[in-house]
Amino acid sequence: MKRFDPDLVFFEPRALDYPLGAALFHDFTASGVPVKMTTSHNQVTGIPGDTEIEQYRAAKRTLVVGVRKTLDFDTSKPSAEYAIPLATGCPGHCHYCYLQTTMSNKPYVRLYVNLEEILDQAKQYIEERKPEITRFEAACTGDPVAFEHLTGALAKYIGFMGQQEFGRLRFVTKFANIDSLLSIPHHRHTEIRFSINSEYVINYFEPNTSTFAERIEAAGKVAEAGYPLGFLIAPIVEYDGWQEGYGELIQQLKGRLGTTTSRITFELIQHRYTKTAKNTILRRYPKTKLSMDEEKRRVKWGRYGKFKYVYPQETETEMKEFFQREIMEAFPQGEILYFV
Ligand code: SF4
């Protein structure tokens, strides 16, 4: 996987008051990449492209370095108490990405440089809740590992959380550049989850992320480094040969992690979409092979009268049984947290 190196970088002036912001400014300026100033990320203009697709692709290659002003963290229930800010956006091009709808108008990447202030706030939240454990999720607004080579933010957060008796960190990633995290004294206070899929799904629907083999290798290294480890198999896609593809995935994981005796968690999510998401995906990725045919789907109602399209009950049951069988055979110490 090629590391994310932006084509265009904006800086908010206040970012230069922080050592990380100043260092990034120096490095980008020296590298020759176009660097501009912007009063705020909301004021970013001049992202190139004549069509929506061109602008979208250019925005994904545009970086805004700024200061996280709001230090009230969003909640992130049920998997964590708080979403800890680190970055917003992602250079990946997964066709079904949740960011397609949550940040459709501003798909550029934002990095925050006031990491100490963010950690001070995290410390406050931990103090308020102790002796209860306070969990922080670092992947609510993008994939944090994609930018680690630029900021080292995750390394800092992991080191910080390693020292917190009552604090825990977790994040999920589709990127494999985790080598810089392996030797940090994490004290098992950070859980790393890999979003993983069959080779077919990764190759066709997850451009610009780490490959199947890279993610499996990275997961092996994370397990060897003693981190709590989990896998998010999502979205599970029905295609010709899906059983073979996902069977191969489980076997490859077993091959790399078979000697691990620690608990490994699995979260399983079948592919689902809303009409809005489908329209966005087809506009952005008009040649996608992702099947979104309502005739072949079932409506699943959620809260507030909203619904999504999921697979028919028969397919869902088949998938559920398949994964339960394959995972428990390969990983007797594994734990399937849910299938939805
Ligand atoms: S890696 Fe995650 S955040 Fe990035 S584009 Fe893919 S789904 Fe979205």
Coordinates of C-alpha atoms and ligand atoms in Angstrom, one line a residue:
M1 CA 0.0 0.0 0.0
K2 CA 1.3 3.4 -0.9
R3 CA 1.4 5.8 2.0
F4 CA -0.9 8.8 1.9
D5 CA 1.0 11.8 0.7
P6 CA -1.3 14.8 -0.1
D7 CA -1.3 16.7 -3.4
L8 CA -2.3 20.0 -1.7
V9 CA -2.0 21.1 2.0
F10 CA -3.8 23.8 3.8
F11 CA -2.8 25.1 7.2
E12 CA -4.9 27.0 9.7
P13 CA -2.6 29.8 11.1
R14 CA -3.0 28.6 14.8
A15 CA -1.7 25.2 13.8
L16 CA 1.8 26.7 13.5
D17 CA 1.8 27.6 17.2
Y18 CA 2.0 23.8 18.0
P19 CA 5.3 21.8 17.5
L20 CA 3.5 19.2 15.4
G21 CA 1.9 21.9 13.2
A22 CA 5.2 23.7 12.8
A23 CA 7.0 20.5 11.9
L24 CA 4.4 19.5 9.3
F25 CA 4.6 23.0 7.8
H26 CA 8.4 22.7 7.5
D27 CA 8.3 19.2 6.0
F28 CA 5.6 19.9 3.5
T29 CA 7.1 23.2 2.4
A30 CA 10.5 21.5 2.0
S31 CA 8.9 18.6 0.0
G32 CA 7.6 20.9 -2.7
V33 CA 3.9 20.0 -2.2
P34 CA 1.7 23.1 -2.7
V35 CA 1.0 24.6 0.7
K36 CA -1.6 27.3 1.4
M37 CA -3.0 29.1 4.4
T38 CA -6.7 29.1 5.2
T39 CA -8.5 30.9 8.0
S40 CA -10.5 27.8 8.8
H41 CA -11.1 24.4 7.3
N42 CA -14.6 25.7 6.4
Q43 CA -13.0 28.3 4.2
V44 CA -11.0 25.9 2.1
T45 CA -11.3 26.8 -1.6
G46 CA -9.6 26.0 -4.8
I47 CA -9.7 22.2 -4.7
P48 CA -9.2 21.3 -8.4
G49 CA -11.6 19.4 -10.6
D50 CA -14.4 20.3 -13.2
T51 CA -16.8 17.5 -12.2
E52 CA -18.1 16.3 -8.9
I53 CA -16.0 13.1 -9.2
E54 CA -12.8 15.0 -10.0
Q55 CA -13.4 17.3 -7.1
Y56 CA -14.2 14.4 -4.8
R57 CA -11.0 12.6 -5.8
A58 CA -8.9 15.7 -5.4
A59 CA -10.4 16.5 -2.0
K60 CA -9.4 13.0 -0.8
R61 CA -5.8 14.0 -1.7
T62 CA -6.1 17.3 0.1
L63 CA -5.0 17.8 3.7
V64 CA -6.0 20.5 6.1
V65 CA -3.8 20.8 9.2
G66 CA -5.6 22.5 12.0
V67 CA -6.5 22.8 15.7
R68 CA -9.3 20.9 17.2
K69 CA -11.3 23.7 18.8
T70 CA -14.2 21.8 20.3
L71 CA -12.8 19.8 23.1
D72 CA -16.1 18.3 24.1
F73 CA -15.9 14.8 22.8
D74 CA -18.8 13.2 21.1
T75 CA -20.2 10.0 22.7
S76 CA -19.6 6.7 21.0
K77 CA -22.0 4.3 22.5
P78 CA -22.2 1.3 22.8
S79 CA -18.6 0.4 22.1
A80 CA -16.9 3.3 23.9
E81 CA -17.9 6.2 26.1
Y82 CA -16.3 8.9 23.9
A83 CA -14.9 9.5 20.4
I84 CA -11.4 10.9 20.8
P85 CA -10.5 13.3 18.1
L86 CA -7.4 12.6 16.0
A87 CA -8.3 13.1 12.4
T88 CA -11.3 13.5 10.2
G89 CA -11.5 11.8 6.8
C90 CA -9.6 9.1 5.0
P91 CA -7.6 8.8 1.8
G92 CA -9.2 5.4 1.1
H93 CA -11.8 4.9 -1.6
C94 CA -14.1 2.2 -0.1
H95 CA -17.2 2.3 -2.2
Y96 CA -19.5 1.8 0.8
C97 CA -17.6 4.0 3.2
Y98 CA -19.7 5.6 6.0
L99 CA -17.9 8.9 5.4
Q100 CA -19.7 9.1 2.0
T101 CA -22.8 10.3 3.8
T102 CA -21.4 11.8 7.0
M103 CA -18.9 14.2 5.3
S104 CA -20.1 14.2 1.7
N105 CA -19.5 17.9 1.1
K106 CA -16.1 18.0 2.7
P107 CA -14.2 14.8 2.0
Y108 CA -10.8 16.4 2.5
V109 CA -8.6 15.1 5.3
R110 CA -8.2 17.1 8.5
L111 CA -5.4 16.4 11.0
Y112 CA -5.3 18.0 14.5
V113 CA -2.1 19.2 16.0
N114 CA -3.2 20.1 19.5
L115 CA -2.8 16.5 20.7
E116 CA -1.8 17.4 24.3
E117 CA -4.9 19.5 24.8
I118 CA -7.0 16.5 23.5
L119 CA -5.3 14.2 25.9
D120 CA -5.8 16.6 28.8
Q121 CA -9.5 16.5 28.0
A122 CA -9.4 12.7 27.9
K123 CA -7.7 12.7 31.3
Q124 CA -10.5 14.9 32.7
Y125 CA -13.2 12.5 31.4
I126 CA -11.3 9.5 33.0
E127 CA -11.0 11.4 36.3
E128 CA -14.8 12.2 36.3
R129 CA -15.7 8.5 35.8
K130 CA -13.1 6.6 37.8
P131 CA -13.2 3.9 39.2
E132 CA -15.3 3.1 36.2
I133 CA -13.3 2.4 33.0
T134 CA -13.6 5.1 30.3
R135 CA -13.2 3.9 26.8
F136 CA -12.2 6.1 23.9
E137 CA -12.8 5.2 20.2
A138 CA -10.3 6.8 17.8
A139 CA -11.9 5.8 14.5
C140 CA -15.3 7.5 14.5
T141 CA -14.5 10.1 11.9
G142 CA -11.9 8.4 9.7
D143 CA -9.1 5.8 9.7
P144 CA -6.5 6.9 12.2
V145 CA -3.7 4.6 11.0
A146 CA -3.7 6.1 7.5
F147 CA -2.0 9.3 8.9
E148 CA 0.2 7.8 11.5
H149 CA 3.4 8.3 9.4
L150 CA 2.6 12.1 9.4
T151 CA 1.5 12.8 13.0
G152 CA 2.5 9.9 15.3
A153 CA -0.8 10.7 17.1
L154 CA -1.8 7.1 17.7
A155 CA 1.6 6.3 19.2
K156 CA 1.1 9.2 21.6
Y157 CA -2.5 8.2 22.5
I158 CA -1.5 4.6 23.0
G159 CA 1.4 5.6 25.3
F160 CA -0.8 7.9 27.2
M161 CA -3.6 5.3 27.7
G162 CA -1.0 2.7 28.7
Q163 CA -0.4 4.9 31.8
Q164 CA -4.1 5.3 32.6
E165 CA -5.4 2.8 35.1
F166 CA -9.0 3.7 34.2
G167 CA -8.6 4.6 30.5
R168 CA -8.8 2.5 27.4
L169 CA -8.4 3.2 23.7
R170 CA -9.7 1.3 20.7
F171 CA -9.7 1.8 17.0
V172 CA -10.4 0.0 13.8
T173 CA -8.4 0.2 10.6
K174 CA -8.0 -1.0 7.0
F175 CA -4.4 0.2 6.9
A176 CA -1.3 -1.9 7.8
N177 CA 1.3 0.7 8.7
I178 CA 1.4 -0.2 12.3
D179 CA 5.1 -1.0 12.8
S180 CA 5.6 2.3 14.7
L181 CA 3.0 1.1 17.3
L182 CA 4.5 -2.2 18.1
S183 CA 7.0 -1.3 20.8
I184 CA 4.9 1.3 22.7
P185 CA 4.2 0.3 26.3
H186 CA 0.5 -0.2 25.8
H187 CA -0.1 -2.4 28.9
R188 CA -3.0 -3.9 26.9
H189 CA -5.0 -0.7 27.4
T190 CA -5.5 -0.3 23.6
E191 CA -7.5 -2.7 21.4
I192 CA -6.6 -2.8 17.8
R193 CA -9.2 -4.1 15.4
F194 CA -8.7 -4.7 11.7
S195 CA -11.4 -4.3 9.2
I196 CA -10.9 -7.2 7.0
N197 CA -12.6 -8.9 4.1
S198 CA -12.3 -11.5 1.4
E199 CA -9.6 -10.8 -1.3
Y200 CA -12.3 -10.2 -3.9
V201 CA -14.1 -7.6 -1.8
I202 CA -10.9 -5.8 -0.9
N203 CA -9.7 -5.8 -4.5
Y204 CA -13.0 -4.5 -6.0
F205 CA -14.5 -2.3 -3.4
E206 CA -11.7 -0.9 -1.2
P207 CA -9.2 0.9 -3.4
N208 CA -6.4 2.8 -1.8
T209 CA -6.4 0.8 1.4
S210 CA -4.0 -2.0 2.5
T211 CA -4.2 -5.3 0.7
F212 CA -5.6 -8.5 2.0
A213 CA -2.0 -9.9 2.7
E214 CA -0.8 -6.7 4.3
R215 CA -3.7 -6.5 6.7
I216 CA -3.2 -10.1 7.8
E217 CA 0.5 -9.6 8.3
A218 CA -0.2 -6.5 10.3
A219 CA -2.7 -8.3 12.5
G220 CA -0.1 -11.0 13.2
K221 CA 2.4 -8.3 14.3
V222 CA -0.2 -6.7 16.5
A223 CA -1.0 -10.0 18.2
E224 CA 2.8 -10.7 18.7
A225 CA 3.1 -7.2 20.3
G226 CA 0.5 -8.3 22.9
Y227 CA -2.3 -5.9 22.0
P228 CA -5.9 -7.0 22.5
L229 CA -6.9 -7.9 18.9
G230 CA -10.2 -8.0 17.0
F231 CA -11.5 -8.3 13.5
L232 CA -14.4 -6.5 11.9
I233 CA -15.5 -8.5 8.9
A234 CA -17.6 -5.9 7.2
P235 CA -19.3 -5.5 5.0
I236 CA -20.0 -9.2 4.2
V237 CA -20.9 -9.2 0.6
E238 CA -22.7 -11.9 -1.3
Y239 CA -21.0 -12.7 -4.7
D240 CA -20.4 -15.8 -6.7
G241 CA -18.0 -17.8 -4.6
W242 CA -18.4 -15.8 -1.4
Q243 CA -18.1 -18.9 0.8
E244 CA -14.7 -19.8 -0.8
G245 CA -13.5 -16.2 -0.5
Y246 CA -14.5 -15.8 3.2
G247 CA -13.3 -19.4 3.9
E248 CA -9.9 -18.4 2.5
L249 CA -9.9 -15.3 4.7
I250 CA -10.5 -17.3 7.9
Q251 CA -7.8 -19.9 6.9
Q252 CA -5.3 -17.1 6.1
L253 CA -6.0 -15.5 9.5
K254 CA -5.6 -18.9 11.2
G255 CA -2.3 -19.5 9.3
R256 CA -0.9 -16.2 10.7
L257 CA -2.5 -16.2 14.1
G258 CA -3.0 -19.9 14.8
T259 CA -0.6 -20.0 17.7
T260 CA -2.2 -17.0 19.5
T261 CA -3.9 -18.1 22.6
S262 CA -5.3 -14.7 23.6
R263 CA -9.0 -13.9 23.1
I264 CA -9.7 -12.6 19.5
T265 CA -13.0 -10.9 18.9
F266 CA -15.0 -10.9 15.6
E267 CA -17.7 -8.4 14.6
L268 CA -19.7 -9.4 11.6
I269 CA -21.8 -7.0 9.5
Q270 CA -23.6 -7.9 6.3
H271 CA -23.6 -5.3 3.5
R272 CA -26.5 -2.9 3.9
Y273 CA -27.3 0.4 2.3
T274 CA -29.8 3.2 2.3
K275 CA -31.2 4.8 -0.9
T276 CA -29.2 8.0 -0.1
A277 CA -26.0 6.0 0.2
K278 CA -26.7 4.1 -3.0
N279 CA -27.2 7.3 -5.0
T280 CA -23.9 8.7 -3.6
I281 CA -22.0 5.5 -4.3
L282 CA -23.3 5.3 -7.9
R283 CA -22.4 9.0 -8.5
R284 CA -18.9 8.6 -7.1
Y285 CA -18.1 5.1 -8.3
P286 CA -20.3 4.7 -11.4
K287 CA -18.6 1.5 -12.5
T288 CA -18.9 -0.2 -9.1
K289 CA -19.6 -3.9 -9.1
L290 CA -21.3 -3.6 -5.7
S291 CA -24.8 -5.1 -6.1
M292 CA -27.5 -2.8 -4.7
D293 CA -30.6 -4.3 -6.3
E294 CA -33.7 -3.7 -4.1
E295 CA -35.4 -6.7 -5.7
K296 CA -32.7 -8.9 -4.1
R297 CA -32.8 -7.3 -0.7
R298 CA -35.0 -7.1 2.4
V299 CA -36.0 -3.9 4.2
K300 CA -34.8 -3.6 7.8
W301 CA -36.3 -0.9 9.8
G302 CA -34.2 1.1 12.3
R303 CA -35.0 3.9 14.7
Y304 CA -36.8 7.1 13.7
G305 CA -38.7 5.4 10.9
K306 CA -35.5 4.9 8.8
F307 CA -34.7 1.7 7.0
K308 CA -31.8 0.0 5.2
Y309 CA -31.6 -2.7 2.6
V310 CA -30.1 -6.0 3.9
Y311 CA -29.9 -9.5 2.4
P312 CA -33.0 -11.7 2.4
Q313 CA -33.5 -13.7 5.6
E314 CA -32.3 -17.0 3.9
T315 CA -29.0 -15.4 2.8
E316 CA -28.5 -13.8 6.2
T317 CA -29.0 -17.1 8.1
E318 CA -26.7 -18.9 5.7
M319 CA -24.0 -16.2 6.2
K320 CA -24.4 -16.3 10.0
E321 CA -24.1 -20.0 10.2
F322 CA -21.2 -20.1 7.8
F323 CA -19.1 -17.6 9.9
Q324 CA -20.0 -19.1 13.2
R325 CA -18.8 -22.5 12.0
E326 CA -15.7 -21.3 10.2
I327 CA -14.5 -18.9 12.9
M328 CA -15.1 -21.3 15.9
E329 CA -13.3 -24.1 14.1
A330 CA -10.3 -21.9 13.3
F331 CA -10.3 -19.9 16.5
P332 CA -11.7 -21.9 19.5
Q333 CA -10.6 -19.0 21.7
G334 CA -12.4 -16.5 19.4
E335 CA -15.5 -14.7 20.4
I336 CA -18.1 -13.5 17.9
L337 CA -19.5 -10.3 19.4
Y338 CA -22.4 -9.9 17.0
F339 CA -23.7 -10.5 13.5
V340 CA -26.0 -7.9 12.1
Ligands
SF4_1 S1 -10.7 2.8 5.1 FE1 -12.6 3.2 6.3 S2 -12.7 5.4 6.5 FE2 -11.3 5.0 4.9 S3 -12.5 5.0 3.0 FE3 -12.4 2.9 3.7 S4 -14.3 2.6 5.0 FE4 -13.9 4.8 4.7

